[in-house]
mmCIF file of C-alpha atoms in Angstrom:
data_model
loop_
_atom_site.group_PDB
_atom_site.id
_atom_site.type_symbol
_atom_site.label_atom_id
_atom_site.label_comp_id
_atom_site.label_asym_id
_atom_site.label_seq_id
_atom_site.Cartn_x
_atom_site.Cartn_y
_atom_site.Cartn_z
ATOM 1 C CA MET A 26 0.028 0.010 -0.029
ATOM 2 C CA ALA A 27 1.295 3.458 -0.803
ATOM 3 C CA LYS A 28 2.337 5.508 2.253
ATOM 4 C CA GLU A 29 0.217 8.394 3.228
ATOM 5 C CA ILE A 30 1.720 11.743 2.387
ATOM 6 C CA SER A 31 1.628 14.256 5.154
ATOM 7 C CA ALA A 32 3.481 17.248 3.525
ATOM 8 C CA TYR A 33 5.550 18.465 0.658
ATOM 9 C CA VAL A 34 8.375 20.903 1.443
ATOM 10 C CA LYS A 35 9.996 22.876 -1.292
ATOM 11 C CA LEU A 36 13.452 24.248 -0.528
ATOM 12 C CA GLN A 37 16.401 25.697 -2.307
ATOM 13 C CA VAL A 38 19.729 24.939 -0.564
ATOM 14 C CA LYS A 39 23.422 24.641 -1.512
ATOM 15 C CA GLY A 40 24.624 21.338 -2.844
ATOM 16 C CA GLY A 41 26.828 19.403 -0.462
ATOM 17 C CA ALA A 42 26.246 21.976 2.265
ATOM 18 C CA ALA A 43 22.860 20.964 3.935
ATOM 19 C CA ASN A 44 23.002 21.426 7.702
ATOM 20 C CA PRO A 45 20.217 21.591 10.323
ATOM 21 C CA ALA A 46 20.274 25.462 10.599
ATOM 22 C CA PRO A 47 17.411 27.324 8.946
ATOM 23 C CA PRO A 48 15.684 26.838 6.618
ATOM 24 C CA ILE A 49 16.229 22.947 6.688
ATOM 25 C CA GLY A 50 15.958 22.719 10.535
ATOM 26 C CA PRO A 51 12.669 24.539 11.104
ATOM 27 C CA ALA A 52 11.129 23.368 7.735
ATOM 28 C CA LEU A 53 11.656 19.596 8.340
ATOM 29 C CA GLY A 54 12.085 19.444 12.049
ATOM 30 C CA SER A 55 8.471 20.599 12.595
ATOM 31 C CA LYS A 56 7.297 17.669 10.540
ATOM 32 C CA GLY A 57 9.016 15.198 12.801
ATOM 33 C CA VAL A 58 11.599 14.217 10.157
ATOM 34 C CA ASN A 59 15.046 13.158 11.290
ATOM 35 C CA ILE A 60 16.915 16.287 9.848
ATOM 36 C CA MET A 61 20.406 14.715 10.143
ATOM 37 C CA GLU A 62 19.309 11.770 7.986
ATOM 38 C CA PHE A 63 18.036 14.165 5.371
ATOM 39 C CA CYS A 64 21.242 16.196 5.418
ATOM 40 C CA LYS A 65 23.567 13.153 5.133
ATOM 41 C CA GLN A 66 21.519 11.878 2.081
ATOM 42 C CA PHE A 67 21.180 15.328 0.346
ATOM 43 C CA ASN A 68 24.898 16.053 0.839
ATOM 44 C CA ALA A 69 25.979 12.612 -0.390
ATOM 45 C CA ARG A 70 23.825 13.006 -3.504
ATOM 46 C CA THR A 71 25.007 16.464 -4.383
ATOM 47 C CA GLN A 72 28.776 16.128 -3.929
ATOM 48 C CA GLU A 73 29.244 16.917 -7.776
ATOM 49 C CA LYS A 74 27.194 20.108 -7.393
ATOM 50 C CA ALA A 75 28.646 21.389 -4.146
ATOM 51 C CA GLY A 76 27.966 25.053 -3.606
ATOM 52 C CA LYS A 77 25.405 25.393 -6.306
ATOM 53 C CA ILE A 78 21.839 26.299 -5.258
ATOM 54 C CA LEU A 79 19.619 23.369 -5.811
ATOM 55 C CA PRO A 80 15.792 23.143 -5.673
ATOM 56 C CA VAL A 81 14.711 20.127 -3.667
ATOM 57 C CA VAL A 82 11.175 18.837 -3.164
ATOM 58 C CA ILE A 83 10.809 16.694 -0.098
ATOM 59 C CA THR A 84 7.799 14.322 0.401
ATOM 60 C CA VAL A 85 7.105 13.671 4.112
ATOM 61 C CA TYR A 86 5.012 10.666 4.890
ATOM 62 C CA SER A 87 2.701 10.199 7.873
ATOM 63 C CA ASP A 88 5.185 7.813 9.469
ATOM 64 C CA LYS A 89 7.845 10.647 9.364
ATOM 65 C CA SER A 90 9.817 8.910 6.667
ATOM 66 C CA PHE A 91 10.741 11.026 3.598
ATOM 67 C CA ASP A 92 12.016 10.993 0.106
ATOM 68 C CA PHE A 93 13.108 13.856 -2.128
ATOM 69 C CA ILE A 94 13.780 14.931 -5.660
ATOM 70 C CA ILE A 95 16.706 17.179 -6.543
ATOM 71 C CA LYS A 96 16.104 19.456 -9.512
ATOM 72 C CA THR A 97 18.604 21.190 -11.817
ATOM 73 C CA PRO A 98 19.975 24.565 -10.529
ATOM 74 C CA PRO A 99 17.572 27.430 -11.402
ATOM 75 C CA ALA A 100 18.093 29.112 -14.691
ATOM 76 C CA ALA A 101 18.616 32.406 -13.031
ATOM 77 C CA ALA A 102 21.403 30.991 -10.857
ATOM 78 C CA GLN A 103 23.051 29.451 -13.891
ATOM 79 C CA LEU A 104 22.742 32.727 -15.860
ATOM 80 C CA LEU A 105 24.530 34.645 -13.096
ATOM 81 C CA GLU A 106 27.320 32.146 -13.155
ATOM 82 C CA ALA A 107 27.440 32.293 -16.974
ATOM 83 C CA ALA A 108 27.615 36.076 -16.831
ATOM 84 C CA LYS A 109 30.553 35.702 -14.186
ATOM 85 C CA ILE A 110 29.174 38.774 -12.300
ATOM 86 C CA GLN A 111 31.588 39.328 -9.509
ATOM 87 C CA LYS A 112 30.317 40.247 -6.109
ATOM 88 C CA GLY A 113 31.434 43.864 -6.052
ATOM 89 C CA SER A 114 32.696 45.493 -2.844
ATOM 90 C CA ASP A 115 31.765 48.903 -4.114
ATOM 91 C CA GLN A 116 28.132 49.459 -3.245
ATOM 92 C CA SER A 117 27.623 51.544 -6.379
ATOM 93 C CA ASN A 118 28.605 48.474 -8.502
ATOM 94 C CA ARG A 119 25.811 46.340 -7.033
ATOM 95 C CA LYS A 120 23.509 46.958 -9.965
ATOM 96 C CA LYS A 121 23.816 43.686 -11.865
ATOM 97 C CA VAL A 122 24.719 44.304 -15.439
ATOM 98 C CA GLY A 123 26.449 41.787 -17.649
ATOM 99 C CA THR A 124 26.073 39.753 -20.717
ATOM 100 C CA VAL A 125 25.439 36.108 -21.699
ATOM 101 C CA THR A 126 25.742 34.631 -25.175
ATOM 102 C CA TRP A 127 22.965 32.682 -26.958
ATOM 103 C CA ASP A 128 25.283 29.622 -26.670
ATOM 104 C CA GLN A 129 25.219 29.926 -22.966
ATOM 105 C CA VAL A 130 21.423 30.420 -23.053
ATOM 106 C CA LYS A 131 21.193 27.292 -25.135
ATOM 107 C CA ALA A 132 23.329 25.243 -22.746
ATOM 108 C CA ILE A 133 21.284 26.284 -19.845
ATOM 109 C CA ALA A 134 17.952 25.668 -21.607
ATOM 110 C CA GLU A 135 19.181 22.191 -22.473
ATOM 111 C CA ASP A 136 20.105 21.514 -18.793
ATOM 112 C CA LYS A 137 16.781 22.909 -17.603
ATOM 113 C CA MET A 138 14.620 21.119 -20.251
ATOM 114 C CA PRO A 139 13.526 18.296 -17.801
ATOM 115 C CA ASP A 140 12.215 20.807 -15.311
ATOM 116 C CA LEU A 141 10.718 23.366 -17.701
ATOM 117 C CA ASN A 142 7.186 23.258 -18.986
ATOM 118 C CA CYS A 143 8.491 23.367 -22.597
ATOM 119 C CA PHE A 144 8.163 21.074 -25.522
ATOM 120 C CA THR A 145 10.903 22.550 -27.717
ATOM 121 C CA ILE A 146 14.430 23.717 -27.017
ATOM 122 C CA GLU A 147 13.449 27.068 -28.746
ATOM 123 C CA SER A 148 10.754 27.801 -26.241
ATOM 124 C CA ALA A 149 13.093 26.818 -23.348
ATOM 125 C CA MET A 150 15.751 29.187 -24.738
ATOM 126 C CA SER A 151 13.243 32.128 -25.016
ATOM 127 C CA MET A 152 12.228 31.452 -21.366
ATOM 128 C CA VAL A 153 15.775 31.469 -20.239
ATOM 129 C CA ALA A 154 16.649 34.559 -22.334
ATOM 130 C CA GLY A 155 13.521 36.259 -20.880
ATOM 131 C CA ALA A 156 14.924 35.499 -17.296
ATOM 132 C CA ALA A 157 18.261 36.904 -18.325
ATOM 133 C CA ARG A 158 16.811 40.158 -19.420
ATOM 134 C CA SER A 159 14.734 40.576 -16.315
ATOM 135 C CA MET A 160 17.959 40.173 -14.424
ATOM 136 C CA GLY A 161 19.605 42.970 -16.192
ATOM 137 C CA LEU A 162 21.649 40.736 -18.436
ATOM 138 C CA ASN A 163 22.051 41.422 -22.195
ATOM 139 C CA VAL A 164 21.945 38.409 -24.418
ATOM 140 C CA THR A 165 24.652 38.775 -27.132
ATOM 141 C CA GLY A 166 25.468 37.017 -30.391
ATOM 142 C CA GLU A 167 23.254 35.689 -33.188
ATOM 143 C CA LYS A 168 19.846 34.537 -32.200
ATOM 144 C CA PRO A 169 19.794 30.935 -33.351
ATOM 145 C CA TYR A 170 16.163 30.615 -34.178
ATOM 146 C CA MET B 19 26.372 27.247 10.851
ATOM 147 C CA THR B 20 24.171 25.850 13.400
ATOM 148 C CA ASN B 21 24.766 27.998 16.514
ATOM 149 C CA VAL B 22 24.237 31.535 15.227
ATOM 150 C CA ASP B 23 21.164 33.723 14.902
ATOM 151 C CA TYR B 24 19.515 33.737 11.457
ATOM 152 C CA LYS B 25 17.453 36.417 9.728
ATOM 153 C CA GLU B 26 14.327 35.124 8.187
ATOM 154 C CA ILE B 27 12.558 37.235 5.577
ATOM 155 C CA ASN B 28 9.167 36.468 4.124
ATOM 156 C CA ILE B 29 8.809 38.029 0.608
ATOM 157 C CA TYR B 30 5.419 38.173 -0.995
ATOM 158 C CA THR B 31 5.828 38.340 -4.655
ATOM 159 C CA THR B 32 4.946 36.497 -7.910
ATOM 160 C CA ALA B 33 6.125 32.907 -8.451
ATOM 161 C CA ASP B 34 8.068 34.210 -11.497
ATOM 162 C CA ASN B 35 10.193 36.374 -9.154
ATOM 163 C CA PHE B 36 11.132 33.435 -6.818
ATOM 164 C CA GLU B 37 13.880 32.162 -9.066
ATOM 165 C CA LEU B 38 15.387 35.507 -9.676
ATOM 166 C CA LEU B 39 15.250 36.299 -5.996
ATOM 167 C CA THR B 40 16.981 33.194 -4.955
ATOM 168 C CA ALA B 41 19.691 33.528 -7.631
ATOM 169 C CA LEU B 42 20.476 37.099 -6.754
ATOM 170 C CA LEU B 43 20.254 36.550 -2.921
ATOM 171 C CA SER B 44 22.384 33.386 -2.994
ATOM 172 C CA HIS B 45 25.200 35.557 -4.453
ATOM 173 C CA GLU B 46 24.913 37.725 -1.361
ATOM 174 C CA GLY B 47 25.327 35.147 1.315
ATOM 175 C CA TYR B 48 21.758 33.905 1.668
ATOM 176 C CA GLU B 49 21.936 30.154 2.385
ATOM 177 C CA GLY B 50 18.573 28.705 1.822
ATOM 178 C CA PHE B 51 15.020 29.369 0.623
ATOM 179 C CA VAL B 52 11.540 27.925 1.248
ATOM 180 C CA ASP B 53 9.011 28.162 -1.575
ATOM 181 C CA ASN B 54 5.561 28.508 0.125
ATOM 182 C CA GLU B 55 3.632 29.128 -3.180
ATOM 183 C CA SER B 56 2.321 32.570 -2.305
ATOM 184 C CA PHE B 57 5.507 33.867 -0.607
ATOM 185 C CA ILE B 58 9.157 32.867 -0.285
ATOM 186 C CA GLN B 59 11.151 32.689 2.931
ATOM 187 C CA VAL B 60 14.876 33.456 2.696
ATOM 188 C CA TYR B 61 17.580 32.878 5.331
ATOM 189 C CA ILE B 62 20.896 34.357 6.113
ATOM 190 C CA PRO B 63 23.128 34.324 9.183
ATOM 191 C CA LEU B 64 22.231 37.558 11.077
ATOM 192 C CA ASP B 65 25.745 38.880 11.172
ATOM 193 C CA MET B 66 25.886 38.768 7.381
ATOM 194 C CA PHE B 67 22.586 40.538 6.798
ATOM 195 C CA ASN B 68 22.843 43.826 4.924
ATOM 196 C CA GLN B 69 19.691 45.910 4.636
ATOM 197 C CA GLU B 70 21.015 47.980 1.819
ATOM 198 C CA ILE B 71 21.666 44.975 -0.427
ATOM 199 C CA LEU B 72 18.342 43.482 0.228
ATOM 200 C CA SER B 73 16.599 46.806 -0.591
ATOM 201 C CA GLU B 74 18.482 47.111 -3.903
ATOM 202 C CA ILE B 75 17.554 43.617 -4.971
ATOM 203 C CA LEU B 76 13.858 44.213 -4.032
ATOM 204 C CA VAL B 77 13.953 47.459 -6.096
ATOM 205 C CA GLN B 78 15.530 45.617 -8.954
ATOM 206 C CA LEU B 79 12.714 43.065 -9.050
ATOM 207 C CA GLN B 80 10.024 45.775 -8.350
ATOM 208 C CA ILE B 81 8.949 44.167 -5.052
ATOM 209 C CA ASP B 82 7.228 46.486 -2.587
ATOM 210 C CA PRO B 83 9.373 46.708 0.574
ATOM 211 C CA ALA B 84 6.192 46.910 2.538
ATOM 212 C CA SER B 85 5.324 43.412 1.536
ATOM 213 C CA ILE B 86 8.148 41.798 3.349
ATOM 214 C CA LYS B 87 8.240 40.540 7.014
ATOM 215 C CA GLU B 88 11.472 39.993 8.956
ATOM 216 C CA ASN B 89 12.171 37.760 11.921
ATOM 217 C CA THR B 90 15.236 36.740 13.903
ATOM 218 C CA ILE B 91 15.606 33.041 14.655
ATOM 219 C CA ALA B 92 17.724 32.022 17.576
ATOM 220 C CA PRO B 93 19.705 28.744 17.393
ATOM 221 C CA GLN B 94 17.825 25.744 18.723
ATOM 222 C CA ASN B 95 17.605 21.987 18.413
ATOM 223 C CA TRP B 96 15.414 21.691 15.371
ATOM 224 C CA ASN B 97 15.674 17.922 15.505
ATOM 225 C CA ALA B 98 14.129 17.774 18.999
ATOM 226 C CA GLN B 99 10.869 16.336 17.784
ATOM 227 C CA TRP B 100 12.421 13.357 16.019
ATOM 228 C CA GLU B 101 14.918 12.870 18.846
ATOM 229 C CA SER B 102 12.143 12.762 21.477
ATOM 230 C CA SER B 103 10.564 9.674 19.918
ATOM 231 C CA PHE B 104 13.115 7.708 17.999
ATOM 232 C CA GLN B 105 13.207 3.890 18.177
ATOM 233 C CA PRO B 106 16.203 1.888 19.453
ATOM 234 C CA VAL B 107 18.435 0.249 16.843
ATOM 235 C CA THR B 108 20.025 -3.196 16.968
ATOM 236 C CA ILE B 109 23.162 -3.807 14.809
ATOM 237 C CA ALA B 110 24.522 -7.305 14.023
ATOM 238 C CA ASP B 111 22.695 -8.782 16.973
ATOM 239 C CA SER B 112 25.391 -7.390 19.301
ATOM 240 C CA ILE B 113 25.048 -3.621 19.389
ATOM 241 C CA TYR B 114 21.938 -1.968 20.883
ATOM 242 C CA ILE B 115 21.663 1.819 20.491
ATOM 243 C CA ARG B 116 19.029 3.585 22.555
ATOM 244 C CA ALA B 117 18.173 6.978 23.934
ATOM 245 C CA PRO B 118 18.293 7.623 27.771
ATOM 246 C CA PHE B 119 14.489 7.267 27.917
ATOM 247 C CA HIS B 120 14.595 3.598 26.549
ATOM 248 C CA GLU B 121 14.957 0.524 28.799
ATOM 249 C CA ALA B 122 18.205 -1.338 28.425
ATOM 250 C CA LYS B 123 17.904 -4.678 26.465
ATOM 251 C CA ALA B 124 18.892 -7.944 28.111
ATOM 252 C CA ASP B 125 21.537 -10.225 26.515
ATOM 253 C CA ILE B 126 23.173 -7.583 24.409
ATOM 254 C CA LEU B 127 27.000 -7.389 24.139
ATOM 255 C CA TYR B 128 27.298 -3.669 23.591
ATOM 256 C CA ASP B 129 24.622 -1.307 25.035
ATOM 257 C CA LEU B 130 25.067 2.307 23.843
ATOM 258 C CA ILE B 131 23.146 5.333 25.068
ATOM 259 C CA ILE B 132 23.030 8.199 22.595
ATOM 260 C CA GLN B 133 21.195 11.537 23.128
ATOM 261 C CA PRO B 134 21.694 13.038 19.649
ATOM 262 C CA LYS B 135 20.973 16.859 20.053
ATOM 263 C CA MET B 136 21.053 17.740 16.328
ATOM 264 C CA THR B 137 24.239 15.901 15.701
ATOM 265 C CA PHE B 138 24.745 12.946 13.226
ATOM 266 C CA GLY B 139 25.256 9.432 14.458
ATOM 267 C CA THR B 140 22.351 7.426 16.034
ATOM 268 C CA GLY B 141 22.819 4.129 14.264
ATOM 269 C CA HIS B 142 19.679 4.806 12.256
ATOM 270 C CA HIS B 143 21.564 5.720 9.111
ATOM 271 C CA ASP B 144 23.027 2.949 6.955
ATOM 272 C CA THR B 145 26.548 4.447 7.052
ATOM 273 C CA THR B 146 26.566 4.412 10.887
ATOM 274 C CA SER B 147 25.418 0.875 11.087
ATOM 275 C CA LEU B 148 27.750 -0.309 8.307
ATOM 276 C CA VAL B 149 30.771 1.228 10.127
ATOM 277 C CA MET B 150 29.792 -0.218 13.434
ATOM 278 C CA GLU B 151 29.411 -3.661 11.938
ATOM 279 C CA ALA B 152 32.848 -3.292 10.257
ATOM 280 C CA MET B 153 34.209 -2.226 13.719
ATOM 281 C CA LEU B 154 33.013 -5.553 15.267
ATOM 282 C CA ASN B 155 35.511 -7.421 12.889
ATOM 283 C CA ILE B 156 38.422 -5.272 13.801
ATOM 284 C CA ASP B 157 40.665 -5.805 16.800
ATOM 285 C CA PHE B 158 40.496 -2.666 18.941
ATOM 286 C CA LYS B 159 42.251 -4.060 21.989
ATOM 287 C CA ASP B 160 44.733 -1.464 23.259
ATOM 288 C CA LYS B 161 44.679 0.394 20.041
ATOM 289 C CA SER B 162 44.756 4.162 19.447
ATOM 290 C CA VAL B 163 41.920 5.512 17.372
ATOM 291 C CA PHE B 164 41.095 8.762 15.528
ATOM 292 C CA ASP B 165 37.359 9.324 15.033
ATOM 293 C CA TYR B 166 37.268 11.889 12.130
ATOM 294 C CA GLY B 167 33.986 13.877 12.002
ATOM 295 C CA CYS B 168 32.600 12.106 15.152
ATOM 296 C CA GLY B 169 29.074 13.754 15.338
ATOM 297 C CA THR B 170 27.479 12.408 18.435
ATOM 298 C CA GLY B 171 30.564 10.484 19.373
ATOM 299 C CA ILE B 172 28.814 7.067 18.839
ATOM 300 C CA LEU B 173 31.806 5.423 17.090
ATOM 301 C CA SER B 174 34.213 6.657 19.770
ATOM 302 C CA VAL B 175 32.007 5.089 22.368
ATOM 303 C CA LEU B 176 31.917 1.841 20.583
ATOM 304 C CA ALA B 177 35.742 1.859 20.015
ATOM 305 C CA ILE B 178 36.254 2.177 23.793
ATOM 306 C CA LYS B 179 33.742 -0.574 24.450
ATOM 307 C CA LEU B 180 35.679 -2.727 21.925
ATOM 308 C CA GLY B 181 38.878 -2.292 24.008
ATOM 309 C CA ALA B 182 40.593 0.732 22.435
ATOM 310 C CA ALA B 183 43.135 2.309 24.718
ATOM 311 C CA SER B 184 42.322 5.885 23.588
ATOM 312 C CA VAL B 185 40.334 7.786 21.066
ATOM 313 C CA TYR B 186 40.926 11.192 19.651
ATOM 314 C CA ALA B 187 37.706 12.668 18.151
ATOM 315 C CA ASN B 188 36.948 15.828 16.175
ATOM 316 C CA ASP B 189 34.053 17.492 14.351
ATOM 317 C CA ILE B 190 33.622 20.979 12.836
ATOM 318 C CA ASP B 191 29.959 20.954 13.978
ATOM 319 C CA ASP B 192 28.998 23.541 16.719
ATOM 320 C CA TRP B 193 26.616 21.238 18.459
ATOM 321 C CA ALA B 194 29.073 18.227 18.537
ATOM 322 C CA PHE B 195 31.168 19.856 21.336
ATOM 323 C CA GLU B 196 28.553 19.543 24.097
ATOM 324 C CA ASN B 197 26.889 16.509 22.633
ATOM 325 C CA VAL B 198 29.993 14.269 22.590
ATOM 326 C CA GLU B 199 30.678 15.117 26.245
ATOM 327 C CA GLU B 200 27.118 14.233 27.156
ATOM 328 C CA ASN B 201 27.140 11.028 25.267
ATOM 329 C CA LEU B 202 30.518 9.945 26.801
ATOM 330 C CA ASN B 203 28.989 10.597 30.267
ATOM 331 C CA LEU B 204 25.845 8.660 29.498
ATOM 332 C CA ASN B 205 27.970 5.664 28.693
ATOM 333 C CA ASN B 206 30.488 6.093 31.513
ATOM 334 C CA ILE B 207 33.304 6.347 28.925
ATOM 335 C CA SER B 208 36.799 7.654 29.543
ATOM 336 C CA GLY B 209 39.733 7.746 27.228
ATOM 337 C CA VAL B 210 38.121 9.912 24.529
ATOM 338 C CA THR B 211 39.496 13.391 23.784
ATOM 339 C CA PHE B 212 37.314 15.691 21.668
ATOM 340 C CA LYS B 213 38.448 18.884 19.805
ATOM 341 C CA GLN B 214 36.143 21.088 17.669
ATOM 342 C CA GLY B 215 37.749 21.759 14.314
ATOM 343 C CA ASP B 216 38.938 20.027 11.097
ATOM 344 C CA ILE B 217 41.682 17.427 10.450
ATOM 345 C CA SER B 218 44.408 20.098 10.645
ATOM 346 C CA LEU B 219 44.087 19.776 14.372
ATOM 347 C CA VAL B 220 45.858 16.457 14.103
ATOM 348 C CA LYS B 221 49.624 17.120 13.765
ATOM 349 C CA GLY B 222 52.446 14.879 14.571
ATOM 350 C CA ASN B 223 50.390 11.951 15.966
ATOM 351 C CA ALA B 224 49.531 8.697 14.275
ATOM 352 C CA TYR B 225 46.864 6.119 15.107
ATOM 353 C CA ASP B 226 46.284 2.386 14.747
ATOM 354 C CA ILE B 227 42.823 2.865 13.493
ATOM 355 C CA VAL B 228 41.334 5.946 11.688
ATOM 356 C CA ILE B 229 37.545 6.100 11.205
ATOM 357 C CA ALA B 230 35.852 8.570 8.880
ATOM 358 C CA ASN B 231 32.110 8.530 8.198
ATOM 359 C CA ILE B 232 31.870 11.924 6.253
ATOM 360 C CA ASN B 233 31.318 12.446 2.631
ATOM 361 C CA LYS B 234 33.061 11.953 -0.743
ATOM 362 C CA ASN B 235 34.510 15.496 -1.108
ATOM 363 C CA VAL B 236 35.910 15.783 2.402
ATOM 364 C CA LEU B 237 37.417 12.247 2.203
ATOM 365 C CA LEU B 238 39.000 13.035 -1.227
ATOM 366 C CA SER B 239 40.391 16.452 -0.173
ATOM 367 C CA THR B 240 41.770 15.201 3.123
ATOM 368 C CA MET B 241 43.001 11.741 1.913
ATOM 369 C CA PRO B 242 46.646 12.619 2.116
ATOM 370 C CA HIS B 243 46.342 13.923 5.741
ATOM 371 C CA MET B 244 44.214 10.977 6.734
ATOM 372 C CA CYS B 245 46.682 8.411 5.332
ATOM 373 C CA ALA B 246 49.612 10.240 6.945
ATOM 374 C CA ILE B 247 48.163 9.812 10.373
ATOM 375 C CA VAL B 248 47.624 6.079 10.060
ATOM 376 C CA LYS B 249 50.389 4.016 11.629
ATOM 377 C CA PRO B 250 52.242 1.386 9.583
ATOM 378 C CA GLN B 251 50.018 -1.680 9.466
ATOM 379 C CA GLY B 252 47.154 0.555 10.745
ATOM 380 C CA LEU B 253 43.644 0.642 9.387
ATOM 381 C CA LEU B 254 41.525 3.355 7.637
ATOM 382 C CA LEU B 255 37.747 2.727 7.751
ATOM 383 C CA MET B 256 35.634 5.125 5.601
ATOM 384 C CA SER B 257 32.043 5.708 4.849
ATOM 385 C CA GLY B 258 29.478 8.370 3.994
ATOM 386 C CA PHE B 259 29.325 7.832 0.246
ATOM 387 C CA TYR B 260 27.541 5.830 -2.382
ATOM 388 C CA VAL B 261 28.871 2.844 -4.354
ATOM 389 C CA GLN B 262 29.301 4.995 -7.442
ATOM 390 C CA ASP B 263 31.864 7.130 -5.512
ATOM 391 C CA VAL B 264 34.074 4.101 -4.706
ATOM 392 C CA GLU B 265 36.233 4.380 -7.799
ATOM 393 C CA ALA B 266 37.381 7.911 -6.973
ATOM 394 C CA ILE B 267 37.911 7.183 -3.287
ATOM 395 C CA ASN B 268 39.673 3.965 -3.976
ATOM 396 C CA GLU B 269 42.048 5.619 -6.454
ATOM 397 C CA ALA B 270 42.992 8.324 -3.929
ATOM 398 C CA ALA B 271 43.539 5.757 -1.101
ATOM 399 C CA LEU B 272 45.682 3.529 -3.336
ATOM 400 C CA SER B 273 47.801 6.525 -4.499
ATOM 401 C CA GLN B 274 48.605 7.070 -0.764
ATOM 402 C CA GLY B 275 49.988 3.544 -0.448
ATOM 403 C CA LEU B 276 47.073 1.909 1.155
ATOM 404 C CA THR B 277 45.875 -1.631 0.563
ATOM 405 C CA LYS B 278 42.176 -2.393 0.108
ATOM 406 C CA LEU B 279 40.921 -5.046 2.568
ATOM 407 C CA ASN B 280 37.224 -4.820 2.285
ATOM 408 C CA GLN B 281 34.118 -3.088 0.797
ATOM 409 C CA LYS B 282 30.591 -3.374 1.766
ATOM 410 C CA SER B 283 27.302 -1.717 0.544
ATOM 411 C CA THR B 284 23.723 -1.676 1.645
ATOM 412 C CA ASP B 285 20.687 -1.985 -0.606
ATOM 413 C CA LYS B 286 20.483 1.864 -0.660
ATOM 414 C CA GLU B 287 24.099 1.803 -2.004
ATOM 415 C CA TRP B 288 25.712 3.425 0.974
ATOM 416 C CA THR B 289 29.227 2.015 1.199
ATOM 417 C CA THR B 290 32.161 1.410 3.650
ATOM 418 C CA LEU B 291 35.729 0.861 2.516
ATOM 419 C CA LEU B 292 38.418 -0.591 4.746
ATOM 420 C CA TYR B 293 42.153 -0.093 3.994
ATOM 421 C CA GLN B 294 45.486 -1.066 5.621
ATOM 422 C CA LYS B 295 48.732 0.873 5.531
ATOM 423 C CA GLN B 296 51.759 -1.246 4.697
ATOM 424 C CA SER B 297 54.989 -1.015 6.623
ATOM 425 C CA ILE B 298 57.472 1.422 5.216
ATOM 426 C CA MET B 299 59.799 -0.431 2.932
#
């Protein structure tokens, strides 16, 4: 018989760095889940993506057991990385302005395809490009479609 | 960081903005986010919080500053609910791990009392039970042991019960410090020295047995140091990784002159590896 689901918890945390501090502690502890068990599993499964922000959806069952799905890093986070925007120490440089190429947009769109509600790579690319613009990033190069 | 105040900020905005917010904030030291459908909760250690940076990001995403709510969260044992009701664990018919509120079990060789307090190591996880099972097959009598990343101190307690002369244990975790002491007292254990910090604490000493239940990246990055502190003929027992990680870890261990003795995995693919250091030629 399928186990009864008591809650879904949607988090974004850094790969390889889960610990019982907020948000994981309060979000899972209040559901009676063994937080340390979650952290050990999550960290072991994300060693290759250490330091990257990863969305994770945790299903908590009525017997306090759990399982979880780790998604690909958000497009916005990948775009920031692609644009190599450095964290400026000068406050006046905080405004994020940078560029990404269409090739980078395509690579991110391909990575994100399994999680995006898109049927074609073109529509995934235009979603990623839209996200880039709203972050203040210019998309450069030849538009491939 | 588990023993510092955190700033929690609830931000009410469109779902489209969630991703942008988390990307921008994660570049500014924010560690984690909870997606609550109608609002997002973002978390940062209080001493890293900067109002100006947050305001700029809100302006950039056209989020009304009046729509956010801030709280300060003090450190506390978030795992208390689970810890208050966990079930005892029996390993290989000879180790029984229980909380102080459980009755002792009759006819058990090694009775361990563990009060976890938001630290890892209660025997419930495959890696802890795999390592403990492996320890039963190792001669600990009068040996010196290093328990690397000790968590609750559960493996140190078992090592002493198996006859080890002394254990040096470390952990970077803030909560481990008090918790190890508490668990040593609960089990009337002496001979264990605990220091909070990473493996760089260990200088100049070598041990008969080094135990490390951590994770792939830490094991790989500290392999030379770990191997250097194993005595000739001594043992290195590692866990905290999956069977797919064995190749990389094995290669690193062999390159340090260790010989593989044993490998064991559970059905969830958690794995332990046991190595021996050969005498210096």
